[in-house]
Amino acid sequence: MARQPRGSPIGFAHCKFIHPNFLFAIVSLFLVLDPAVHADPVSTQFELPEVTVVSTTPVADTGIPVSQFPGNVQIINSSQLPSNAQGLADALNQTVGSINVNDTQGNPYQLDLNYRGFTASPVLGTPQGLSVFLDGVRMNEPFGDVVSWDLIPQIAVANTTLIPGSNPVYGLNTLGGAISMNTKSGFTFPGTDANITLGSFGRASLDVERGGHAKYTDYYLAASVYNDQGWAVYNPSKIRQFFGKVGFQDDRLDLDLSMMYADNAMYGNQTVPLSMLSNAAAGYSHPDSTTAHSFMLNLRGNLAVNDNNLLGGNVYYRDIVRDVLNSNVNNLVSASDNDPDCAASGDCPASNLLAHYTQDVFGGNLQWSNMDKVWNRPQQMTLGVNAEYGRTNFSNLGQDAYVSSDFATIGASPYVSQAQVSSINRRFGLFATDTLSVTDRLALTGSARYDYAAIGLAGTACTDDNLCDNAATISPTPGTDTLADVSGNHSYHRLNPSAGLTYQLTPGLNGFANYSEGMRTPSALELACADPNAPCNGLPNAFSSDPDLKAVIARTYEVGLRGNYSDKLHWRAAAFHSDLDNDILFNQTNAAQGYFSNVAQTRRQGLEFGVDGRNRRFDYAVSASWVDATFESPFTIANGSNSACIAANGPGNGCAGVLAQPGDKIPGIPAVTMKLRLGYKVTPQTHIGTTIVAQGPQYARGDENNQDINGRVPGFATVNLNMDYRISKTFDLVAGINNLFNNQYANFGILSVNNLTSGNSEQFRGVAAPRAFYISLRMKL
């Protein structure tokens, strides 16, 4: 393979900055649109710019007041998202309580988002525990249940609701919570906004949106263009996102057709071993890149049959194409035949793995909501059904490589096939939920959902420590060491219940309690990589035979209080306890291989608190959470880089595994997370603010027994500053500093072998970006 240019992922070499002509063309496209007639619509009850009610399902309904929702729900409107965020996951991390992120890939658009110890990640192989929806479309992808944050344009999101617990109404994968987003429309966001940003490390971006409406029709368009060269030597990003929506709305019908498109290229810095942290910007090996192309169509509608009955639903299609290039240093460089002819001797120290996969998703939801009184008391009942069909084709190529002086892995042989796998996902769900106001103070909510999922796999994959000759042309033979037939069919089904209540203790004090159950089925990726006798080579780059994994079952209890003091102060506090049966864990057998397995019992429990408000010129928001995430049953974790394993077996003698005991902490989850946002209006035109994000230490992946000699990844606190100056009614100037004190910190760690320099096992860390400046000019027409 030809070596990639410095800082240039696949398809990125000619996009190192935003060309002025391109900026001009984008802005002109929005400005030349005919002005919309800004007549008041007959009804806008279905599309609200500022959400004050909670939709009880992923497909928008009339909703219930927050005071009647039995959980610590959080609602974030677009105006609350920070202007300095790089991607939606980063924005939610800075804004929402109990959320933290892991930078496992070294790119701001590929963050793992964690909530209460459960994850929504874009990385194949990360066990997922959150469901994510956009306008009723499930954003978890079929192959690995991953959530690709880079495909969702933050500018087009009107509001985000974080639903806590194992709420069964939100379907599969809702173990710890659900994130439901709604996009803007021309009725609620009329006019034109444009925002141009320049910043450190070659950051240059343009966000443009325009909306308008006539009496019954509306349109909304948004585009985001983002480029940077990255703070490290090899982690630039190129993001291209577009969203468009047209709609019809009268006093009975609300109908929207939306289209979303993305064309992105992201380069990763990789995690860096402790011995190389002094030059973290150089990274580890490279190149590591991801390109993603996505297209989505969604037709969503609500029909008010009469004053008390509402029909709603949507049908959607998603097409996702992704290419992932991984560099892997498999053996100690100094002890290998590290030169361009190493393939001839069969002693190359490295390999490049290129994965290509396509996903087509077809789905739909249909629901009926009824608000007739029951026993002369108000209630809202919703019955719904949903179905989704997902088709994935995955191929993986590998080549031997040698390592250059700047740690690039350069191909020493042609690419050969390592895996050809296809999967079919079929999902069906049927649910009911009802909220009844028993008295003016007491509301009861009951829900249940039946889910059925069938997953079919077919294909061949390499399971050798090294590259296979060509998996595409060799018929698999049972019992061989290098090839496996991954074909198989798996199905899962379960009825999950939920029950809760709210009670209005005083006009300003509300209490709630809830019990819920949820299920996650193993993904096609996990099923294809579940055999400890044939671990996957370079996940997600190969597969093995497919013994059944069990479905994960979550049972969550939650109690809490919330209140307000007029409109100037709002607060909330909650305690939660989630027990999981058959949690899925990735066992890393060595630097390049691993497999998935069930862990009998795990637990996430904790406390969370938040307060926000305004006082004259000040505005503020404070949140804190404590999460105790533990294994609750003994199991053997396979990780040859764990020092406890090495001590028991001796260096170089291999490691069958180390024993994790009940009470050991789950890696990657800090016990404490705190956030503070404080703003001050200096003058009517000038607002300044600061955001502080802090979290405690966490254990590295591979240290499930909590005994590795490297200890925990340290906690940190980072400070951001921002200023907003109103130049005129049309223009605003925004400036800021991220990581004000230029702290070097990490929010992720993993145990592996440093084959570049020593051949020793070390803790590798995902290092965050250093101090960065940005300045934006915002125009509003």
PDB file of C-alpha atoms in Angstrom, residues 38-264:
ATOM      1  CA  HIS A  38     -43.750  34.200   7.861  1.00  0.00           C
ATOM      2  CA  ALA A  39     -47.433  33.775   8.528  1.00  0.00           C
ATOM      3  CA  ASP A  40     -48.309  32.067  11.771  1.00  0.00           C
ATOM      4  CA  PRO A  41     -49.039  28.376  11.232  1.00  0.00           C
ATOM      5  CA  VAL A  42     -52.400  27.055  12.261  1.00  0.00           C
ATOM      6  CA  SER A  43     -50.786  24.712  14.774  1.00  0.00           C
ATOM      7  CA  THR A  44     -47.269  23.896  15.889  1.00  0.00           C
ATOM      8  CA  GLN A  45     -48.007  21.521  18.723  1.00  0.00           C
ATOM      9  CA  PHE A  46     -45.867  18.776  17.176  1.00  0.00           C
ATOM     10  CA  GLU A  47     -42.687  20.831  16.682  1.00  0.00           C
ATOM     11  CA  LEU A  48     -41.363  22.874  19.590  1.00  0.00           C
ATOM     12  CA  PRO A  49     -38.056  24.789  19.671  1.00  0.00           C
ATOM     13  CA  GLU A  50     -37.945  24.631  23.477  1.00  0.00           C
ATOM     14  CA  VAL A  51     -39.154  21.313  24.908  1.00  0.00           C
ATOM     15  CA  THR A  52     -40.977  21.361  28.257  1.00  0.00           C
ATOM     16  CA  VAL A  53     -42.701  17.972  27.929  1.00  0.00           C
ATOM     17  CA  VAL A  54     -41.332  14.455  27.610  1.00  0.00           C
ATOM     18  CA  SER A  55     -42.294  12.217  24.724  1.00  0.00           C
ATOM     19  CA  THR A  56     -43.066   8.765  26.060  1.00  0.00           C
ATOM     20  CA  THR A  57     -41.898   7.035  22.852  1.00  0.00           C
ATOM     21  CA  PRO A  58     -39.124   7.497  20.249  1.00  0.00           C
ATOM     22  CA  VAL A  59     -41.728   8.743  17.755  1.00  0.00           C
ATOM     23  CA  ALA A  60     -42.977  12.127  18.958  1.00  0.00           C
ATOM     24  CA  ASP A  61     -46.405  12.235  20.581  1.00  0.00           C
ATOM     25  CA  THR A  62     -48.151  14.928  22.610  1.00  0.00           C
ATOM     26  CA  GLY A  63     -45.930  14.041  25.550  1.00  0.00           C
ATOM     27  CA  ILE A  64     -46.396  14.332  29.291  1.00  0.00           C
ATOM     28  CA  PRO A  65     -45.141  17.021  31.697  1.00  0.00           C
ATOM     29  CA  VAL A  66     -41.720  16.417  33.217  1.00  0.00           C
ATOM     30  CA  SER A  67     -43.432  16.307  36.616  1.00  0.00           C
ATOM     31  CA  GLN A  68     -45.273  13.125  35.542  1.00  0.00           C
ATOM     32  CA  PHE A  69     -42.234  11.274  34.166  1.00  0.00           C
ATOM     33  CA  PRO A  70     -40.963   8.708  36.721  1.00  0.00           C
ATOM     34  CA  GLY A  71     -37.235   9.253  36.216  1.00  0.00           C
ATOM     35  CA  ASN A  72     -34.464  11.830  36.230  1.00  0.00           C
ATOM     36  CA  VAL A  73     -35.076  12.904  32.645  1.00  0.00           C
ATOM     37  CA  GLN A  74     -32.858  15.648  31.213  1.00  0.00           C
ATOM     38  CA  ILE A  75     -33.895  17.906  28.314  1.00  0.00           C
ATOM     39  CA  ILE A  76     -31.332  19.933  26.377  1.00  0.00           C
ATOM     40  CA  ASN A  77     -32.390  22.535  23.833  1.00  0.00           C
ATOM     41  CA  SER A  78     -30.141  23.641  20.996  1.00  0.00           C
ATOM     42  CA  SER A  79     -29.406  26.992  22.647  1.00  0.00           C
ATOM     43  CA  GLN A  80     -27.788  25.166  25.581  1.00  0.00           C
ATOM     44  CA  LEU A  81     -25.197  23.283  23.502  1.00  0.00           C
ATOM     45  CA  PRO A  82     -21.694  24.811  23.657  1.00  0.00           C
ATOM     46  CA  SER A  83     -20.261  26.629  20.651  1.00  0.00           C
ATOM     47  CA  ASN A  84     -16.784  25.173  21.190  1.00  0.00           C
ATOM     48  CA  ALA A  85     -17.853  21.522  20.861  1.00  0.00           C
ATOM     49  CA  GLN A  86     -16.291  19.287  18.236  1.00  0.00           C
ATOM     50  CA  GLY A  87     -19.115  16.921  17.443  1.00  0.00           C
ATOM     51  CA  LEU A  88     -22.359  15.973  19.137  1.00  0.00           C
ATOM     52  CA  ALA A  89     -20.831  13.596  21.706  1.00  0.00           C
ATOM     53  CA  ASP A  90     -18.454  16.339  22.865  1.00  0.00           C
ATOM     54  CA  ALA A  91     -21.378  18.779  23.137  1.00  0.00           C
ATOM     55  CA  LEU A  92     -23.419  16.371  25.269  1.00  0.00           C
ATOM     56  CA  ASN A  93     -20.401  15.641  27.460  1.00  0.00           C
ATOM     57  CA  GLN A  94     -20.035  19.337  28.283  1.00  0.00           C
ATOM     58  CA  THR A  95     -23.759  19.825  28.911  1.00  0.00           C
ATOM     59  CA  VAL A  96     -25.448  16.749  30.369  1.00  0.00           C
ATOM     60  CA  GLY A  97     -25.016  15.424  33.884  1.00  0.00           C
ATOM     61  CA  SER A  98     -23.755  11.840  34.443  1.00  0.00           C
ATOM     62  CA  ILE A  99     -22.197  11.702  30.956  1.00  0.00           C
ATOM     63  CA  ASN A 100     -18.486  11.228  30.313  1.00  0.00           C
ATOM     64  CA  VAL A 101     -16.510  10.292  27.208  1.00  0.00           C
ATOM     65  CA  ASN A 102     -13.612   7.972  26.324  1.00  0.00           C
ATOM     66  CA  ASP A 103     -11.352   9.033  23.466  1.00  0.00           C
ATOM     67  CA  THR A 104     -10.397   5.547  22.317  1.00  0.00           C
ATOM     68  CA  GLN A 105      -9.538   6.535  18.726  1.00  0.00           C
ATOM     69  CA  GLY A 106      -7.727   9.844  19.147  1.00  0.00           C
ATOM     70  CA  ASN A 107     -10.302  11.791  17.135  1.00  0.00           C
ATOM     71  CA  PRO A 108     -12.978  14.157  18.554  1.00  0.00           C
ATOM     72  CA  TYR A 109     -15.671  12.800  16.228  1.00  0.00           C
ATOM     73  CA  GLN A 110     -15.203   9.188  17.375  1.00  0.00           C
ATOM     74  CA  LEU A 111     -15.791   9.441  21.114  1.00  0.00           C
ATOM     75  CA  ASP A 112     -17.376   6.769  23.291  1.00  0.00           C
ATOM     76  CA  LEU A 113     -20.239   8.405  25.200  1.00  0.00           C
ATOM     77  CA  ASN A 114     -20.966   6.894  28.622  1.00  0.00           C
ATOM     78  CA  TYR A 115     -24.037   7.508  30.785  1.00  0.00           C
ATOM     79  CA  ARG A 116     -24.355   5.873  34.201  1.00  0.00           C
ATOM     80  CA  GLY A 117     -21.701   3.378  33.110  1.00  0.00           C
ATOM     81  CA  PHE A 118     -23.417   2.428  29.831  1.00  0.00           C
ATOM     82  CA  THR A 119     -21.970   3.228  26.418  1.00  0.00           C
ATOM     83  CA  ALA A 120     -22.945   4.473  22.964  1.00  0.00           C
ATOM     84  CA  SER A 121     -19.803   4.141  20.858  1.00  0.00           C
ATOM     85  CA  PRO A 122     -18.881   4.433  17.166  1.00  0.00           C
ATOM     86  CA  VAL A 123     -16.225   1.731  17.563  1.00  0.00           C
ATOM     87  CA  LEU A 124     -16.990  -1.823  16.452  1.00  0.00           C
ATOM     88  CA  GLY A 125     -16.387  -4.199  19.322  1.00  0.00           C
ATOM     89  CA  THR A 126     -17.445  -1.844  22.125  1.00  0.00           C
ATOM     90  CA  PRO A 127     -20.358  -3.405  24.065  1.00  0.00           C
ATOM     91  CA  GLN A 128     -23.259  -0.977  23.691  1.00  0.00           C
ATOM     92  CA  GLY A 129     -25.803  -0.130  26.380  1.00  0.00           C
ATOM     93  CA  LEU A 130     -27.623   3.005  25.195  1.00  0.00           C
ATOM     94  CA  SER A 131     -30.156   3.398  22.407  1.00  0.00           C
ATOM     95  CA  VAL A 132     -30.085   6.566  20.295  1.00  0.00           C
ATOM     96  CA  PHE A 133     -32.871   8.001  18.121  1.00  0.00           C
ATOM     97  CA  LEU A 134     -33.146  10.914  15.694  1.00  0.00           C
ATOM     98  CA  ASP A 135     -36.691  11.892  14.675  1.00  0.00           C
ATOM     99  CA  GLY A 136     -37.823   8.381  15.598  1.00  0.00           C
ATOM    100  CA  VAL A 137     -35.076   6.657  13.574  1.00  0.00           C
ATOM    101  CA  ARG A 138     -32.921   4.229  15.506  1.00  0.00           C
ATOM    102  CA  MET A 139     -29.316   5.399  15.056  1.00  0.00           C
ATOM    103  CA  ASN A 140     -27.721   2.242  16.494  1.00  0.00           C
ATOM    104  CA  GLU A 141     -26.418   0.448  13.410  1.00  0.00           C
ATOM    105  CA  PRO A 142     -27.247  -3.235  12.774  1.00  0.00           C
ATOM    106  CA  PHE A 143     -23.762  -4.742  12.607  1.00  0.00           C
ATOM    107  CA  GLY A 144     -22.371  -3.765  16.010  1.00  0.00           C
ATOM    108  CA  ASP A 145     -25.130  -1.565  17.480  1.00  0.00           C
ATOM    109  CA  VAL A 146     -22.607   1.273  17.153  1.00  0.00           C
ATOM    110  CA  VAL A 147     -23.621   4.949  17.117  1.00  0.00           C
ATOM    111  CA  SER A 148     -21.708   7.063  14.596  1.00  0.00           C
ATOM    112  CA  TRP A 149     -21.820  10.534  16.143  1.00  0.00           C
ATOM    113  CA  ASP A 150     -20.033  12.034  13.136  1.00  0.00           C
ATOM    114  CA  LEU A 151     -23.063  11.336  10.919  1.00  0.00           C
ATOM    115  CA  ILE A 152     -25.446  13.551  12.957  1.00  0.00           C
ATOM    116  CA  PRO A 153     -25.215  17.317  12.282  1.00  0.00           C
ATOM    117  CA  GLN A 154     -25.382  19.093  15.631  1.00  0.00           C
ATOM    118  CA  ILE A 155     -26.638  22.274  13.974  1.00  0.00           C
ATOM    119  CA  ALA A 156     -29.873  20.548  12.893  1.00  0.00           C
ATOM    120  CA  VAL A 157     -30.770  19.175  16.353  1.00  0.00           C
ATOM    121  CA  ALA A 158     -33.525  21.208  18.020  1.00  0.00           C
ATOM    122  CA  ASN A 159     -33.641  19.331  21.318  1.00  0.00           C
ATOM    123  CA  THR A 160     -32.285  16.228  23.002  1.00  0.00           C
ATOM    124  CA  THR A 161     -33.995  14.192  25.712  1.00  0.00           C
ATOM    125  CA  LEU A 162     -32.006  11.815  27.900  1.00  0.00           C
ATOM    126  CA  ILE A 163     -34.309   9.055  29.151  1.00  0.00           C
ATOM    127  CA  PRO A 164     -32.821   7.235  32.176  1.00  0.00           C
ATOM    128  CA  GLY A 165     -33.029   3.572  33.053  1.00  0.00           C
ATOM    129  CA  SER A 166     -33.954   0.419  31.161  1.00  0.00           C
ATOM    130  CA  ASN A 167     -37.106   1.943  29.663  1.00  0.00           C
ATOM    131  CA  PRO A 168     -38.557  -0.909  27.553  1.00  0.00           C
ATOM    132  CA  VAL A 169     -40.573   1.414  25.285  1.00  0.00           C
ATOM    133  CA  TYR A 170     -37.320   2.495  23.617  1.00  0.00           C
ATOM    134  CA  GLY A 171     -36.572  -1.052  22.578  1.00  0.00           C
ATOM    135  CA  LEU A 172     -33.431  -3.094  22.231  1.00  0.00           C
ATOM    136  CA  ASN A 173     -30.156  -1.808  23.636  1.00  0.00           C
ATOM    137  CA  THR A 174     -31.848   0.391  26.252  1.00  0.00           C
ATOM    138  CA  LEU A 175     -29.959  -1.043  29.209  1.00  0.00           C
ATOM    139  CA  GLY A 176     -28.961   2.202  30.915  1.00  0.00           C
ATOM    140  CA  GLY A 177     -30.878   4.841  28.999  1.00  0.00           C
ATOM    141  CA  ALA A 178     -31.995   6.300  25.689  1.00  0.00           C
ATOM    142  CA  ILE A 179     -31.064   9.499  23.865  1.00  0.00           C
ATOM    143  CA  SER A 180     -33.881  10.869  21.727  1.00  0.00           C
ATOM    144  CA  MET A 181     -33.238  13.847  19.427  1.00  0.00           C
ATOM    145  CA  ASN A 182     -35.603  15.908  17.307  1.00  0.00           C
ATOM    146  CA  THR A 183     -34.536  18.109  14.415  1.00  0.00           C
ATOM    147  CA  LYS A 184     -35.466  21.679  13.580  1.00  0.00           C
ATOM    148  CA  SER A 185     -38.185  22.778  11.176  1.00  0.00           C
ATOM    149  CA  GLY A 186     -39.080  25.911   9.265  1.00  0.00           C
ATOM    150  CA  PHE A 187     -41.976  26.647  11.622  1.00  0.00           C
ATOM    151  CA  THR A 188     -39.817  26.730  14.737  1.00  0.00           C
ATOM    152  CA  PHE A 189     -36.502  27.988  13.301  1.00  0.00           C
ATOM    153  CA  PRO A 190     -37.290  30.551  10.587  1.00  0.00           C
ATOM    154  CA  GLY A 191     -34.588  32.760   9.122  1.00  0.00           C
ATOM    155  CA  THR A 192     -30.941  32.306   8.211  1.00  0.00           C
ATOM    156  CA  ASP A 193     -27.967  31.678  10.501  1.00  0.00           C
ATOM    157  CA  ALA A 194     -24.338  31.325   9.427  1.00  0.00           C
ATOM    158  CA  ASN A 195     -21.348  30.685  11.658  1.00  0.00           C
ATOM    159  CA  ILE A 196     -17.707  30.746  10.490  1.00  0.00           C
ATOM    160  CA  THR A 197     -15.068  29.477  12.936  1.00  0.00           C
ATOM    161  CA  LEU A 198     -11.268  29.505  12.825  1.00  0.00           C
ATOM    162  CA  GLY A 199      -9.060  27.989  15.491  1.00  0.00           C
ATOM    163  CA  SER A 200      -5.889  26.264  16.565  1.00  0.00           C
ATOM    164  CA  PHE A 201      -4.477  23.252  14.711  1.00  0.00           C
ATOM    165  CA  GLY A 202      -5.944  24.358  11.397  1.00  0.00           C
ATOM    166  CA  ARG A 203      -9.542  24.339  12.605  1.00  0.00           C
ATOM    167  CA  ALA A 204     -11.886  25.909  10.047  1.00  0.00           C
ATOM    168  CA  SER A 205     -15.621  25.347   9.937  1.00  0.00           C
ATOM    169  CA  LEU A 206     -18.810  26.709   8.464  1.00  0.00           C
ATOM    170  CA  ASP A 207     -22.321  26.063   9.789  1.00  0.00           C
ATOM    171  CA  VAL A 208     -25.280  27.423   7.833  1.00  0.00           C
ATOM    172  CA  GLU A 209     -28.995  26.912   8.415  1.00  0.00           C
ATOM    173  CA  ARG A 210     -32.115  28.396   6.859  1.00  0.00           C
ATOM    174  CA  GLY A 211     -35.762  27.822   7.631  1.00  0.00           C
ATOM    175  CA  GLY A 212     -39.030  29.293   6.521  1.00  0.00           C
ATOM    176  CA  HIS A 213     -42.717  28.592   6.226  1.00  0.00           C
ATOM    177  CA  ALA A 214     -45.957  29.599   4.593  1.00  0.00           C
ATOM    178  CA  LYS A 215     -49.333  28.983   6.206  1.00  0.00           C
ATOM    179  CA  TYR A 216     -49.263  25.186   5.925  1.00  0.00           C
ATOM    180  CA  THR A 217     -45.846  24.295   4.507  1.00  0.00           C
ATOM    181  CA  ASP A 218     -42.300  24.753   5.723  1.00  0.00           C
ATOM    182  CA  TYR A 219     -38.706  23.910   4.901  1.00  0.00           C
ATOM    183  CA  TYR A 220     -35.441  23.723   6.804  1.00  0.00           C
ATOM    184  CA  LEU A 221     -31.899  23.297   5.428  1.00  0.00           C
ATOM    185  CA  ALA A 222     -28.625  22.943   7.329  1.00  0.00           C
ATOM    186  CA  ALA A 223     -25.039  22.265   6.316  1.00  0.00           C
ATOM    187  CA  SER A 224     -21.871  21.809   8.359  1.00  0.00           C
ATOM    188  CA  VAL A 225     -18.356  21.822   6.947  1.00  0.00           C
ATOM    189  CA  TYR A 226     -15.476  21.160   9.331  1.00  0.00           C
ATOM    190  CA  ASN A 227     -11.750  20.693   8.756  1.00  0.00           C
ATOM    191  CA  ASP A 228      -8.781  20.562  11.061  1.00  0.00           C
ATOM    192  CA  GLN A 229      -5.243  19.224  10.943  1.00  0.00           C
ATOM    193  CA  GLY A 230      -5.553  17.801  14.457  1.00  0.00           C
ATOM    194  CA  TRP A 231      -3.530  18.581  17.550  1.00  0.00           C
ATOM    195  CA  ALA A 232      -1.384  15.509  16.960  1.00  0.00           C
ATOM    196  CA  VAL A 233       0.791  14.781  13.946  1.00  0.00           C
ATOM    197  CA  TYR A 234      -1.583  12.253  12.392  1.00  0.00           C
ATOM    198  CA  ASN A 235      -5.184  13.015  13.448  1.00  0.00           C
ATOM    199  CA  PRO A 236      -6.853  15.469  11.044  1.00  0.00           C
ATOM    200  CA  SER A 237     -10.600  15.465  10.393  1.00  0.00           C
ATOM    201  CA  LYS A 238     -12.816  16.317   7.448  1.00  0.00           C
ATOM    202  CA  ILE A 239     -16.540  16.484   8.218  1.00  0.00           C
ATOM    203  CA  ARG A 240     -19.268  17.197   5.669  1.00  0.00           C
ATOM    204  CA  GLN A 241     -22.873  17.058   6.913  1.00  0.00           C
ATOM    205  CA  PHE A 242     -26.167  18.102   5.326  1.00  0.00           C
ATOM    206  CA  PHE A 243     -29.738  17.981   6.569  1.00  0.00           C
ATOM    207  CA  GLY A 244     -32.922  19.025   4.772  1.00  0.00           C
ATOM    208  CA  LYS A 245     -36.591  18.841   5.676  1.00  0.00           C
ATOM    209  CA  VAL A 246     -39.859  19.831   4.016  1.00  0.00           C
ATOM    210  CA  GLY A 247     -43.181  19.636   5.774  1.00  0.00           C
ATOM    211  CA  PHE A 248     -46.904  20.195   5.820  1.00  0.00           C
ATOM    212  CA  GLN A 249     -48.846  21.123   8.936  1.00  0.00           C
ATOM    213  CA  ASP A 250     -52.417  22.147   9.688  1.00  0.00           C
ATOM    214  CA  ASP A 251     -54.641  21.756  12.719  1.00  0.00           C
ATOM    215  CA  ARG A 252     -54.818  17.946  12.287  1.00  0.00           C
ATOM    216  CA  LEU A 253     -51.847  16.728  10.252  1.00  0.00           C
ATOM    217  CA  ASP A 254     -48.103  17.196  10.646  1.00  0.00           C
ATOM    218  CA  LEU A 255     -46.050  15.530   7.897  1.00  0.00           C
ATOM    219  CA  ASP A 256     -42.279  15.845   7.392  1.00  0.00           C
ATOM    220  CA  LEU A 257     -39.900  14.363   4.844  1.00  0.00           C
ATOM    221  CA  SER A 258     -36.249  14.726   5.811  1.00  0.00           C
ATOM    222  CA  MET A 259     -32.936  13.789   4.247  1.00  0.00           C
ATOM    223  CA  MET A 260     -29.567  13.539   5.991  1.00  0.00           C
ATOM    224  CA  TYR A 261     -26.208  13.068   4.285  1.00  0.00           C
ATOM    225  CA  ALA A 262     -22.632  12.848   5.561  1.00  0.00           C
ATOM    226  CA  ASP A 263     -19.235  12.393   3.916  1.00  0.00           C
ATOM    227  CA  ASN A 264     -16.486  12.263   6.537  1.00  0.00           C
TER     228      ASN A 264
END
